[in-house]
PDB file of C-alpha atoms in Angstrom:
ATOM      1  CA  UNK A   1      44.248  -0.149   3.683  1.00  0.00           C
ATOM      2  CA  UNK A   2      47.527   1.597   3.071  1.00  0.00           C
ATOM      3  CA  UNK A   3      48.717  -1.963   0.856  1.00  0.00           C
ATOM      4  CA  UNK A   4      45.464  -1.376  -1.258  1.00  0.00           C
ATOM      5  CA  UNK A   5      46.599   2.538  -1.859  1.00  0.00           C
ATOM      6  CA  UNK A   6      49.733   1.900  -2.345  1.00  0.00           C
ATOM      7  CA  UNK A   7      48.907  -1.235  -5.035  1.00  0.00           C
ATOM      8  CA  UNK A   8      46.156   1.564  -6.349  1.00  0.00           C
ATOM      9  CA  UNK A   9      48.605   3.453  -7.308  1.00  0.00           C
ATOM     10  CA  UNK A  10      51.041   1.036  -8.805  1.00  0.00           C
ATOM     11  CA  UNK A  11      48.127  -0.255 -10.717  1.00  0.00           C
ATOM     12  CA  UNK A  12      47.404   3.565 -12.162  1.00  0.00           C
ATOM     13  CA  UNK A  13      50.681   4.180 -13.000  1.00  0.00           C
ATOM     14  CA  UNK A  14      51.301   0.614 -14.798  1.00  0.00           C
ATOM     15  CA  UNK A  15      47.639   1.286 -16.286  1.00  0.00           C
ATOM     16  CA  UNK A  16      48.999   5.206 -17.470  1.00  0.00           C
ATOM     17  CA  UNK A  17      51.990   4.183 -18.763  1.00  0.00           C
ATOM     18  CA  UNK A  18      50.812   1.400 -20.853  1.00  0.00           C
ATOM     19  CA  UNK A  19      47.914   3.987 -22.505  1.00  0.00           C
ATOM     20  CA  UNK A  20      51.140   6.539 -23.285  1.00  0.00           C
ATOM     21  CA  UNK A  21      52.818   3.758 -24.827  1.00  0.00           C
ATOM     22  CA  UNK A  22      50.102   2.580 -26.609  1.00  0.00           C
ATOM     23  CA  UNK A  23      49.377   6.445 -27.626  1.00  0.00           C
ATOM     24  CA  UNK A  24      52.950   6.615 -28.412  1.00  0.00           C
ATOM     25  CA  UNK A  25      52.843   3.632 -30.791  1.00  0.00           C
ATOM     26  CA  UNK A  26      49.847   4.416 -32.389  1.00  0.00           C
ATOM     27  CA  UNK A  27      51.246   7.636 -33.065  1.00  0.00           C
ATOM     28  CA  UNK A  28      54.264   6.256 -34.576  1.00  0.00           C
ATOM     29  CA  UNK A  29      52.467   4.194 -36.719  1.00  0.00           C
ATOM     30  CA  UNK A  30      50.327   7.121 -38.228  1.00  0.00           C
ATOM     31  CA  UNK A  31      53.670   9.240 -38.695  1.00  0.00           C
ATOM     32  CA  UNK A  32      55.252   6.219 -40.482  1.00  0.00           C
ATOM     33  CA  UNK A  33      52.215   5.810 -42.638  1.00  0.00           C
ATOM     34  CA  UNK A  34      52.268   9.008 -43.789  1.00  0.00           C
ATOM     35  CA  UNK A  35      55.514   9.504 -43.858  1.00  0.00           C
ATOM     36  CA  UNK A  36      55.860   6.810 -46.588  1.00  0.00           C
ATOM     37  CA  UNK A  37      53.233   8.495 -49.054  1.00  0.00           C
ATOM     38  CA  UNK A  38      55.113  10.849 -51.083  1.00  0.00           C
ATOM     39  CA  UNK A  39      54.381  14.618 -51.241  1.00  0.00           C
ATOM     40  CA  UNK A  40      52.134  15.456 -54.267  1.00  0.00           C
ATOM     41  CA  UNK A  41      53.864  16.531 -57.608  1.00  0.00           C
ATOM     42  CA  UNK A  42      52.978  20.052 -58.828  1.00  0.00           C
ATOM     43  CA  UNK A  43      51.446  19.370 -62.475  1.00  0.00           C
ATOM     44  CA  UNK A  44      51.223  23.097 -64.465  1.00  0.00           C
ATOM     45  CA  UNK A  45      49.289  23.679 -67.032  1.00  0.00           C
ATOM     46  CA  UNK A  46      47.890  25.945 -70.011  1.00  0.00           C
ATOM     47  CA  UNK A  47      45.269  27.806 -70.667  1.00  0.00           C
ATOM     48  CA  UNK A  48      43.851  27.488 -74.003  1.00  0.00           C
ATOM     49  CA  UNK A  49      40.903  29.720 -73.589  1.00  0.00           C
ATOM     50  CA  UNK A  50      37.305  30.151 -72.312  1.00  0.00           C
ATOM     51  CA  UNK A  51      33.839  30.055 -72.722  1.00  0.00           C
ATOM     52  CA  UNK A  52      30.940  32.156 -70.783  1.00  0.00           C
ATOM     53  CA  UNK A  53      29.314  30.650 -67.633  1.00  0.00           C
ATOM     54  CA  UNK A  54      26.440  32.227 -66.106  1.00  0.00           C
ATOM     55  CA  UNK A  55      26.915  33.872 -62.835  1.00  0.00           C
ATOM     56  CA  UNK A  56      23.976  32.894 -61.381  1.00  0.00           C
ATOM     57  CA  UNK A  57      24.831  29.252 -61.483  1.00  0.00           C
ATOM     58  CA  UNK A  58      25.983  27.726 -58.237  1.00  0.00           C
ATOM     59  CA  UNK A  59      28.316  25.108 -59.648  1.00  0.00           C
ATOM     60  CA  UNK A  60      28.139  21.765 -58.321  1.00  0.00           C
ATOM     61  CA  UNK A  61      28.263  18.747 -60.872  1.00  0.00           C
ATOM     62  CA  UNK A  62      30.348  19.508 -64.013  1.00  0.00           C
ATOM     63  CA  UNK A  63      30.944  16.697 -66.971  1.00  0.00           C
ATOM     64  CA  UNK A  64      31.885  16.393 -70.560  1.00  0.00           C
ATOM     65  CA  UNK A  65      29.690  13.821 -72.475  1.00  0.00           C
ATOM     66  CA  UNK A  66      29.728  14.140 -76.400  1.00  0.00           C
ATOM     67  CA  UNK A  67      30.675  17.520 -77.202  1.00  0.00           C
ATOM     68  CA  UNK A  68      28.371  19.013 -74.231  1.00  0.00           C
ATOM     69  CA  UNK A  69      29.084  20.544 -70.943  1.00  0.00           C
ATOM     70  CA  UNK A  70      26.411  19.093 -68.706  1.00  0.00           C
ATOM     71  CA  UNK A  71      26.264  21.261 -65.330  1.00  0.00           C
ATOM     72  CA  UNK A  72      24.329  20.309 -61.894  1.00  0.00           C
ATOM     73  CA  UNK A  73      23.778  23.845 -59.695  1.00  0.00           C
ATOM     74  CA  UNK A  74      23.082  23.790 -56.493  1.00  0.00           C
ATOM     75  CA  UNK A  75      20.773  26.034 -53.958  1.00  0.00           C
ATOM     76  CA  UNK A  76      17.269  26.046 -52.755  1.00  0.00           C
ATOM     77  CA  UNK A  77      15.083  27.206 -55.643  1.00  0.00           C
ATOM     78  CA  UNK A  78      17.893  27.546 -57.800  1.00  0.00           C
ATOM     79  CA  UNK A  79      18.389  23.349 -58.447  1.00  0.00           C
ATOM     80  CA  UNK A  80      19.057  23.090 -62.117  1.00  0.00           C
ATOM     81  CA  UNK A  81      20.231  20.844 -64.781  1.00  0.00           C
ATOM     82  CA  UNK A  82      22.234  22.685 -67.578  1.00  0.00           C
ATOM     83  CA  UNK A  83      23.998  21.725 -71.378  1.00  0.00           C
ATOM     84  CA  UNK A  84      26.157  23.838 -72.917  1.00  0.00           C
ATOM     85  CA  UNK A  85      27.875  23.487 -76.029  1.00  0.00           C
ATOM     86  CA  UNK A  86      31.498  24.021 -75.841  1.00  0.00           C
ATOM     87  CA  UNK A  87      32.406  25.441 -78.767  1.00  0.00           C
ATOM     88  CA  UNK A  88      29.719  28.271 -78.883  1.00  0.00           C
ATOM     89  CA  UNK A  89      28.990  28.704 -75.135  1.00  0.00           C
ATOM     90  CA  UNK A  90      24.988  28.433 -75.738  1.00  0.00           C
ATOM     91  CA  UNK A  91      23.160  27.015 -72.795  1.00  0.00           C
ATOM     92  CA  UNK A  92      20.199  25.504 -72.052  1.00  0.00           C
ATOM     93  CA  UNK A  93      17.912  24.436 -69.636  1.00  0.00           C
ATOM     94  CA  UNK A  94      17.293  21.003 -69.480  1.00  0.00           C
ATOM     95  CA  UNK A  95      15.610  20.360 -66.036  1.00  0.00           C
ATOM     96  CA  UNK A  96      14.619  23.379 -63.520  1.00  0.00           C
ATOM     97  CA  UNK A  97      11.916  21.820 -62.277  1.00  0.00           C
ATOM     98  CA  UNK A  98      12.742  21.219 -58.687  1.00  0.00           C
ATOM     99  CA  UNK A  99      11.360  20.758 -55.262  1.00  0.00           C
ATOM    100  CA  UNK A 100      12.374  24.529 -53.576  1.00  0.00           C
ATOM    101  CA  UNK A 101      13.767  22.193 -50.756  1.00  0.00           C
ATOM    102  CA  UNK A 102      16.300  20.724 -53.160  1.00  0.00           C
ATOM    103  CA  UNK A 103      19.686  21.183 -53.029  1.00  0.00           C
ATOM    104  CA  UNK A 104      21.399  19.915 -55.827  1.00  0.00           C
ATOM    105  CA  UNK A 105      24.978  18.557 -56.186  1.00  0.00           C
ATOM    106  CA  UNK A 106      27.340  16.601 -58.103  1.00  0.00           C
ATOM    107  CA  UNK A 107      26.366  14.444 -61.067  1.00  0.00           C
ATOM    108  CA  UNK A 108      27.615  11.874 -63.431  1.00  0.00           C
ATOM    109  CA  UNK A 109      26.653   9.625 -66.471  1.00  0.00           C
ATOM    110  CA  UNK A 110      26.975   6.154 -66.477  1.00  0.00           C
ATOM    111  CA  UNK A 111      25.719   3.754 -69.355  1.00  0.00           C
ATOM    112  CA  UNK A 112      23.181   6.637 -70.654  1.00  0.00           C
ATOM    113  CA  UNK A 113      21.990   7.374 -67.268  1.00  0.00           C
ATOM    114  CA  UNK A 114      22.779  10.654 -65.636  1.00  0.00           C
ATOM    115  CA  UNK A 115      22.872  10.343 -61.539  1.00  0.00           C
ATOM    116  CA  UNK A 116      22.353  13.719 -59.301  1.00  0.00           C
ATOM    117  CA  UNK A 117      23.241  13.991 -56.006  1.00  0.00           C
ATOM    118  CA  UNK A 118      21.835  15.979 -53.288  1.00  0.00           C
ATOM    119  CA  UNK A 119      23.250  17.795 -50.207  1.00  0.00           C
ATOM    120  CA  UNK A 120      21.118  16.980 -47.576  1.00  0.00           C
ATOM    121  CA  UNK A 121      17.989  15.738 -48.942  1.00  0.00           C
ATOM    122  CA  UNK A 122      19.380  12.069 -48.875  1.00  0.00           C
ATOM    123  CA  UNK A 123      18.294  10.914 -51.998  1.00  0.00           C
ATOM    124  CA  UNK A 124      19.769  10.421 -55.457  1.00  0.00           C
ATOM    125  CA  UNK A 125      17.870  11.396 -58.651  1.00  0.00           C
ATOM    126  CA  UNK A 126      18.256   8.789 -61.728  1.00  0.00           C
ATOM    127  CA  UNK A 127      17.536  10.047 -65.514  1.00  0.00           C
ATOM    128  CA  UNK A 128      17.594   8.570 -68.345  1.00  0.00           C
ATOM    129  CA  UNK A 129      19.867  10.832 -70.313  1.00  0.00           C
ATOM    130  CA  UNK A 130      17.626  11.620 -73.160  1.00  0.00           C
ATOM    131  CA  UNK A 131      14.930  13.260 -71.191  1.00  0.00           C
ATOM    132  CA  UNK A 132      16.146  15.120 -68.047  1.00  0.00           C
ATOM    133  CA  UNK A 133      13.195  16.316 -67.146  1.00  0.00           C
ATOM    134  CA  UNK A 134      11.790  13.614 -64.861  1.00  0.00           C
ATOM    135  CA  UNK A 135      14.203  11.121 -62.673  1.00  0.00           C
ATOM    136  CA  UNK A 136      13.356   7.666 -63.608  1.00  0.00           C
ATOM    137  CA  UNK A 137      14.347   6.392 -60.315  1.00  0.00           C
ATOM    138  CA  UNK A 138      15.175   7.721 -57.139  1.00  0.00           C
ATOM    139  CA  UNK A 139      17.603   6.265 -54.297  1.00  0.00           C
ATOM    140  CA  UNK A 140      18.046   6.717 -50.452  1.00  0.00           C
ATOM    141  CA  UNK A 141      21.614   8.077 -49.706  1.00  0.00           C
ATOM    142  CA  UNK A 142      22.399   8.316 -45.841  1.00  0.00           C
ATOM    143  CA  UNK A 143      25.241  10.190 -46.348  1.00  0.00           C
ATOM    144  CA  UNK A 144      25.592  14.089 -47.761  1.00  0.00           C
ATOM    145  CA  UNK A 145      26.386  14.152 -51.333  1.00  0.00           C
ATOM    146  CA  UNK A 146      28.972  16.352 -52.605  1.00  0.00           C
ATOM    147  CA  UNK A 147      31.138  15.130 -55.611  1.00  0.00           C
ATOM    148  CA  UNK A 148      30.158  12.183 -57.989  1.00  0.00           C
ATOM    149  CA  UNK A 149      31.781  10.885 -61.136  1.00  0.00           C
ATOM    150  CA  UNK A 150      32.921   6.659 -62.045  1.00  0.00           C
ATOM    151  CA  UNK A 151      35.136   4.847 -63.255  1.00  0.00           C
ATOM    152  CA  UNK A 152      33.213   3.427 -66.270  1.00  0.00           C
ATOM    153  CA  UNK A 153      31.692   0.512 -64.161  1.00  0.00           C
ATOM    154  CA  UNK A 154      31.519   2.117 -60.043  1.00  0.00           C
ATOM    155  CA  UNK A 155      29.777   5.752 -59.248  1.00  0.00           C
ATOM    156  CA  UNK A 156      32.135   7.015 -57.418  1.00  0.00           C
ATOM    157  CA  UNK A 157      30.891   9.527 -54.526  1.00  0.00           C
ATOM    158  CA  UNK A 158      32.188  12.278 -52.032  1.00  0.00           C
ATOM    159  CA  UNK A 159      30.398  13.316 -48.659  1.00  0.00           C
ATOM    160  CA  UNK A 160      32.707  16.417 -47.672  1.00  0.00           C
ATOM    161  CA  UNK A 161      35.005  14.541 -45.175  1.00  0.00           C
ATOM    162  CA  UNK A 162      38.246  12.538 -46.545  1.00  0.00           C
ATOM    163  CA  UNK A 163      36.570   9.383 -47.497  1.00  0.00           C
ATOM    164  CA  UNK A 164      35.188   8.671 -51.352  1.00  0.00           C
ATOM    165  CA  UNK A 165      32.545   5.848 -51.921  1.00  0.00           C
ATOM    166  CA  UNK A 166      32.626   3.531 -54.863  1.00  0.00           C
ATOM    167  CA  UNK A 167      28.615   2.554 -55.299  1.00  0.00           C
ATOM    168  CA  UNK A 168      27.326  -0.280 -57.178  1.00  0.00           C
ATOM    169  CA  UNK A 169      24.664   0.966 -59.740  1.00  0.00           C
ATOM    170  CA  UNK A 170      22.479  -1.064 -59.478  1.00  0.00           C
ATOM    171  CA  UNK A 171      21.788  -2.264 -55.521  1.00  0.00           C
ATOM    172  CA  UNK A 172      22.792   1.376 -54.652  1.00  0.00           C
ATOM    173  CA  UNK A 173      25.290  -0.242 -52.398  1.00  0.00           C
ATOM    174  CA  UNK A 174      28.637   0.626 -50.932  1.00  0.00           C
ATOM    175  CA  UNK A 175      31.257  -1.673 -52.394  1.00  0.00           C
ATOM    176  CA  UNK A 176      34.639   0.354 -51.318  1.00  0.00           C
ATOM    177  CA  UNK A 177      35.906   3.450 -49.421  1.00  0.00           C
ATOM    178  CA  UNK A 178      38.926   5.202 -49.874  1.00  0.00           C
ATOM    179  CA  UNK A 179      40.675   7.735 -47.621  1.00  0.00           C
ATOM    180  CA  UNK A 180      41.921  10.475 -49.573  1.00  0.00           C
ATOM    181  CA  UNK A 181      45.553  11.421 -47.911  1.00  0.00           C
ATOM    182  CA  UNK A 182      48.850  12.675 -48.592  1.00  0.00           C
ATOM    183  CA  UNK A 183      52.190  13.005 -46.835  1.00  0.00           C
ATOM    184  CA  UNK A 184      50.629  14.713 -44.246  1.00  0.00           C
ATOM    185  CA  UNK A 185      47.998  13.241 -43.429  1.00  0.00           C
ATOM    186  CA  UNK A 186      44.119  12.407 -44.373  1.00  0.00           C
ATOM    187  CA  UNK A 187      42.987  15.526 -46.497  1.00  0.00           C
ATOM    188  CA  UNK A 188      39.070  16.267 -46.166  1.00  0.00           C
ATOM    189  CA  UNK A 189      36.441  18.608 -47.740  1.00  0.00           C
ATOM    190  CA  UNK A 190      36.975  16.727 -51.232  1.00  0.00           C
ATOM    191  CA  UNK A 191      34.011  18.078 -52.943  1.00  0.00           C
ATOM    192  CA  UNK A 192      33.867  17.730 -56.942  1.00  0.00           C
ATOM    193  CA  UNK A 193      35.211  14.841 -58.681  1.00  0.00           C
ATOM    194  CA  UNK A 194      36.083  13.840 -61.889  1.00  0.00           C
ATOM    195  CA  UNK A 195      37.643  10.452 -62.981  1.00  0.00           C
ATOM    196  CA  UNK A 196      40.558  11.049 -65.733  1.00  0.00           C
ATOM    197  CA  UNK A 197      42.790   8.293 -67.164  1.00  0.00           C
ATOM    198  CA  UNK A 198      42.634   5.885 -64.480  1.00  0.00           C
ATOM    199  CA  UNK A 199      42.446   8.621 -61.797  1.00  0.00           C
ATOM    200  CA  UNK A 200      40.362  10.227 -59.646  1.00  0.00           C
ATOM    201  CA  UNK A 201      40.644  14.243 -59.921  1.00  0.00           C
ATOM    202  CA  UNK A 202      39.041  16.319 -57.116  1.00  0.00           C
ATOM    203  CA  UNK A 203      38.824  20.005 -55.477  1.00  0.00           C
ATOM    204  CA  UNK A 204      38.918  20.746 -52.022  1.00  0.00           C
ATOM    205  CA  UNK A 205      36.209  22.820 -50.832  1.00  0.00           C
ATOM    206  CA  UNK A 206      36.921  26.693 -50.154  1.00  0.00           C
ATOM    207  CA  UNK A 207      40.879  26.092 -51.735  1.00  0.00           C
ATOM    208  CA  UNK A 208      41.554  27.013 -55.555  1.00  0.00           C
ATOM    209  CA  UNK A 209      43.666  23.395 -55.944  1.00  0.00           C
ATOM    210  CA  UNK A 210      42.639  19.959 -57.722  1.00  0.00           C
ATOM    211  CA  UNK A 211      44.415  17.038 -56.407  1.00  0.00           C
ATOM    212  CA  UNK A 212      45.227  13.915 -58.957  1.00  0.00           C
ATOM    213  CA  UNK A 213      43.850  10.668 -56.517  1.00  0.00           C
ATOM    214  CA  UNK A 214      45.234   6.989 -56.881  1.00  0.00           C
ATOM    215  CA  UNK A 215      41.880   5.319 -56.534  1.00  0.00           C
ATOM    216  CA  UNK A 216      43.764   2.413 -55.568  1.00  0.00           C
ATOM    217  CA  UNK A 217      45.494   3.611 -52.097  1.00  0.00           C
ATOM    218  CA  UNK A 218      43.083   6.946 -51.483  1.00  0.00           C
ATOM    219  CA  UNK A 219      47.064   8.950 -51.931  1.00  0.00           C
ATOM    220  CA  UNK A 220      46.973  12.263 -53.331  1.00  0.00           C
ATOM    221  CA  UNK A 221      49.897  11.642 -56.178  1.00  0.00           C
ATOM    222  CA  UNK A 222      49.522  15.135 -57.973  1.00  0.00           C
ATOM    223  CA  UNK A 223      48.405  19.016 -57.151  1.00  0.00           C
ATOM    224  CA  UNK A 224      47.013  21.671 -59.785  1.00  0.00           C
ATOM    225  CA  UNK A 225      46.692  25.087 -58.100  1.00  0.00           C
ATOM    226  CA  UNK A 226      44.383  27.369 -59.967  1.00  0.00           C
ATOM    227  CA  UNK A 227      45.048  30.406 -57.676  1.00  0.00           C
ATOM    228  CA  UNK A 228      44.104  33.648 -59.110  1.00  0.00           C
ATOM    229  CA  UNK A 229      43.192  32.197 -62.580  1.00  0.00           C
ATOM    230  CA  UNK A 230      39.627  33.861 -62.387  1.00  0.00           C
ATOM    231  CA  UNK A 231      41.403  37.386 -61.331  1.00  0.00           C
ATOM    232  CA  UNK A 232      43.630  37.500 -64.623  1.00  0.00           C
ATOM    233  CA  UNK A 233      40.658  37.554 -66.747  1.00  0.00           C
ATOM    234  CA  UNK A 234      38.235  39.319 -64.438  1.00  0.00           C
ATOM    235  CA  UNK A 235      39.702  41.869 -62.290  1.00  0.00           C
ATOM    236  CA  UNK A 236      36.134  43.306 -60.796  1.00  0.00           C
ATOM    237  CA  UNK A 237      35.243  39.726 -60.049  1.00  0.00           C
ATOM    238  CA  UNK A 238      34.822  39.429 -56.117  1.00  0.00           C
ATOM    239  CA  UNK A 239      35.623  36.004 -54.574  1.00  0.00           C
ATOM    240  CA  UNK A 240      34.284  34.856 -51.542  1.00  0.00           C
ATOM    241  CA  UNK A 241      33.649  31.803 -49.233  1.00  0.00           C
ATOM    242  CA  UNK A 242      30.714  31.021 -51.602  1.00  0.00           C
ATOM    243  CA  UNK A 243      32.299  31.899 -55.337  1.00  0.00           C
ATOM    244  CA  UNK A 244      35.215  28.836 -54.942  1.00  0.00           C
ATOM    245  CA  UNK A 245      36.515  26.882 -57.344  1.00  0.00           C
ATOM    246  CA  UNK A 246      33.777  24.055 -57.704  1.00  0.00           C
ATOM    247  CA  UNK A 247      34.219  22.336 -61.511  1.00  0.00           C
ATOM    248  CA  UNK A 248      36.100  19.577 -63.432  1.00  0.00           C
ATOM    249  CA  UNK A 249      34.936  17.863 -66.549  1.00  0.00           C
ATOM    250  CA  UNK A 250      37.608  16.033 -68.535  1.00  0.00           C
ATOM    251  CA  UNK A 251      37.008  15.954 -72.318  1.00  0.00           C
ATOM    252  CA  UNK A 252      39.011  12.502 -73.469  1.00  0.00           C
ATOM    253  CA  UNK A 253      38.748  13.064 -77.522  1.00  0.00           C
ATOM    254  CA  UNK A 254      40.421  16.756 -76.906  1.00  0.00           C
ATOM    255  CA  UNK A 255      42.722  15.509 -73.851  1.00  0.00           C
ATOM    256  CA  UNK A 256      41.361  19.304 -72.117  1.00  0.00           C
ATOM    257  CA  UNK A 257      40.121  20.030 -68.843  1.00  0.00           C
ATOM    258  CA  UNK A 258      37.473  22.455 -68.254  1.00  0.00           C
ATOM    259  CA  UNK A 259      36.857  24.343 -64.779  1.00  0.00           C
ATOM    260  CA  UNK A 260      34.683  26.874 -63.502  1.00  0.00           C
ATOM    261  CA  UNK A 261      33.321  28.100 -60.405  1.00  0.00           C
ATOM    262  CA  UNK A 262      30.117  28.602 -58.126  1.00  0.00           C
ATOM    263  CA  UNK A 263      28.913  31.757 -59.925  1.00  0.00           C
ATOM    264  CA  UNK A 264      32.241  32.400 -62.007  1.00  0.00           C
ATOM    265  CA  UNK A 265      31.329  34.530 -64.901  1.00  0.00           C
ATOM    266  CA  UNK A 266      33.925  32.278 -67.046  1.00  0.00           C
ATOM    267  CA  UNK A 267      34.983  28.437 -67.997  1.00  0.00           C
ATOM    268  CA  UNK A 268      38.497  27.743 -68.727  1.00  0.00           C
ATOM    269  CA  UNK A 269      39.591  25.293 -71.326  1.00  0.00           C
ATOM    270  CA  UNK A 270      42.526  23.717 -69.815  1.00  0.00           C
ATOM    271  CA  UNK A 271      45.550  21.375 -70.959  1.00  0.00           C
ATOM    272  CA  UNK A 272      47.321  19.761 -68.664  1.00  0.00           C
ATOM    273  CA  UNK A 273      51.126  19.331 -68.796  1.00  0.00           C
ATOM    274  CA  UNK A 274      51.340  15.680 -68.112  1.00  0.00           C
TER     275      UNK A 274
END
């Protein structure tokens, strides 16, 4: 009996110390990992000017397609599908026809179709981009849906964590996921996304910075902060955890970004220095 404690115990301890070093190597390997991605660049930028946004608009998809500004807001009973022109601010109200359970989020167009995601409802809405007042199809999606955009041939999806899904358009199907990370670590709450030159750009929820995305390795390979920007024009404007940060559309013919906010009285027009 005493053999049988006695080899108990050398058995525990082996069977600890072999879990510590395992621990110990898997920690190692993470630190090395990380340690080889480099730490974002800081790209800067100038502002070029603005354009009115409506305040009541809970920004969640944002997109440049022709010379519109197509906007998905989000909510309960405030789901809506928006075009503005960007050169005289005018909006209107393409699709407000909603479900008061729906929660609209990000959206994208692909091949004149215009996808919509939804928070928590699980499904994805499908227009044809010429009348975006009926879906013409509409998907299961297990997952939350936060940011979409593509790459011209993938949608390209965020649930709020670190990973992003490239989607198949057609069988609705998952055909890669990346980890968004950086040199310290993985980096979640990657809400909106927009795909710009061969790179995915992104905000993280409740934070005023975009990060520039290799969609290759999931590294973060650039940072924009936008801190303050909405103060220097709007000094009675009151930010809170709700009013963040939440909008990127990339207009290629003008090289310019434009962002916004959930309920930010103002859209910048941005160029990047790049």
């Amino acid at each position: 009996m005493r053999k049988l404690i006695i080899s108990t115990g050398i058995l525990f301890t082996c069977l600890t110390a072999c879990q510590n070093q395992q621990q110990q190597s898997t920690e190692t390997n993470n630190t090395e990992t990380t340690a080889s991605i480099p730490a974002p660049s800081l790209i800067t930028y100038q502002i070029l000017g603005t354009i009115p946004h409506d305040t009541q608009s809970f920004t969640e998809g944002f997109l440049i397609h022709g010379k519109d500004l197509y906007e998905g807001t989000g909510l309960e009973k405030m789901t809506k599908l928006i075009k503005t022109d960007t050169a005289s601010g005018k909006s209107q109200v393409l699709n407000d026809a909603f479900d008061d359970k729906i929660f609209g989020e990000g959206i994208t167009i692909l091949k004149d179709k215009l996808y919509q995601l939804t928070y928590k409802n699980n499904l994805i809405y499908v227009y044809d981009l010429a009348n975006l007042k009926k879906p013409i199809a509409t998907h299961n999606w297990s997952k939350e849906g936060w940011g979409a955009t593509n790459d011209g041939t993938s949608l390209i999806f965020g649930d709020g964590s670190s990973k992003i899904y490239f989607v198949d358009p057609q069988s609705m199907q998952v055909s890669k996921e990346l980890i968004v990370k950086d040199n310290t670590g993985e980096v979640d709450r990657i809400n909106e996304l927009e795909y710009i030159n061969g790179f995915i750009f992104a905000n993280r929820w409740g934070t005023e910075f975009i990060y520039k995305i290799d969609p290759n390795s999931g590294n973060i390979v650039g940072k924009i902060s936008f801190e303050g920007i909405i103060q220097q024009y709007d000094k009675n404007f009151i930010a809170d955890e709700d009013n963040v940060l939440n909008g990127i559309a990339y207009d290629p013919g003008q090289q310019v970004l434009f962002i916004t906010g959930k309920n930010w009285p103002l859209t910048f027009k941005i160029k990047l220095n790049q």
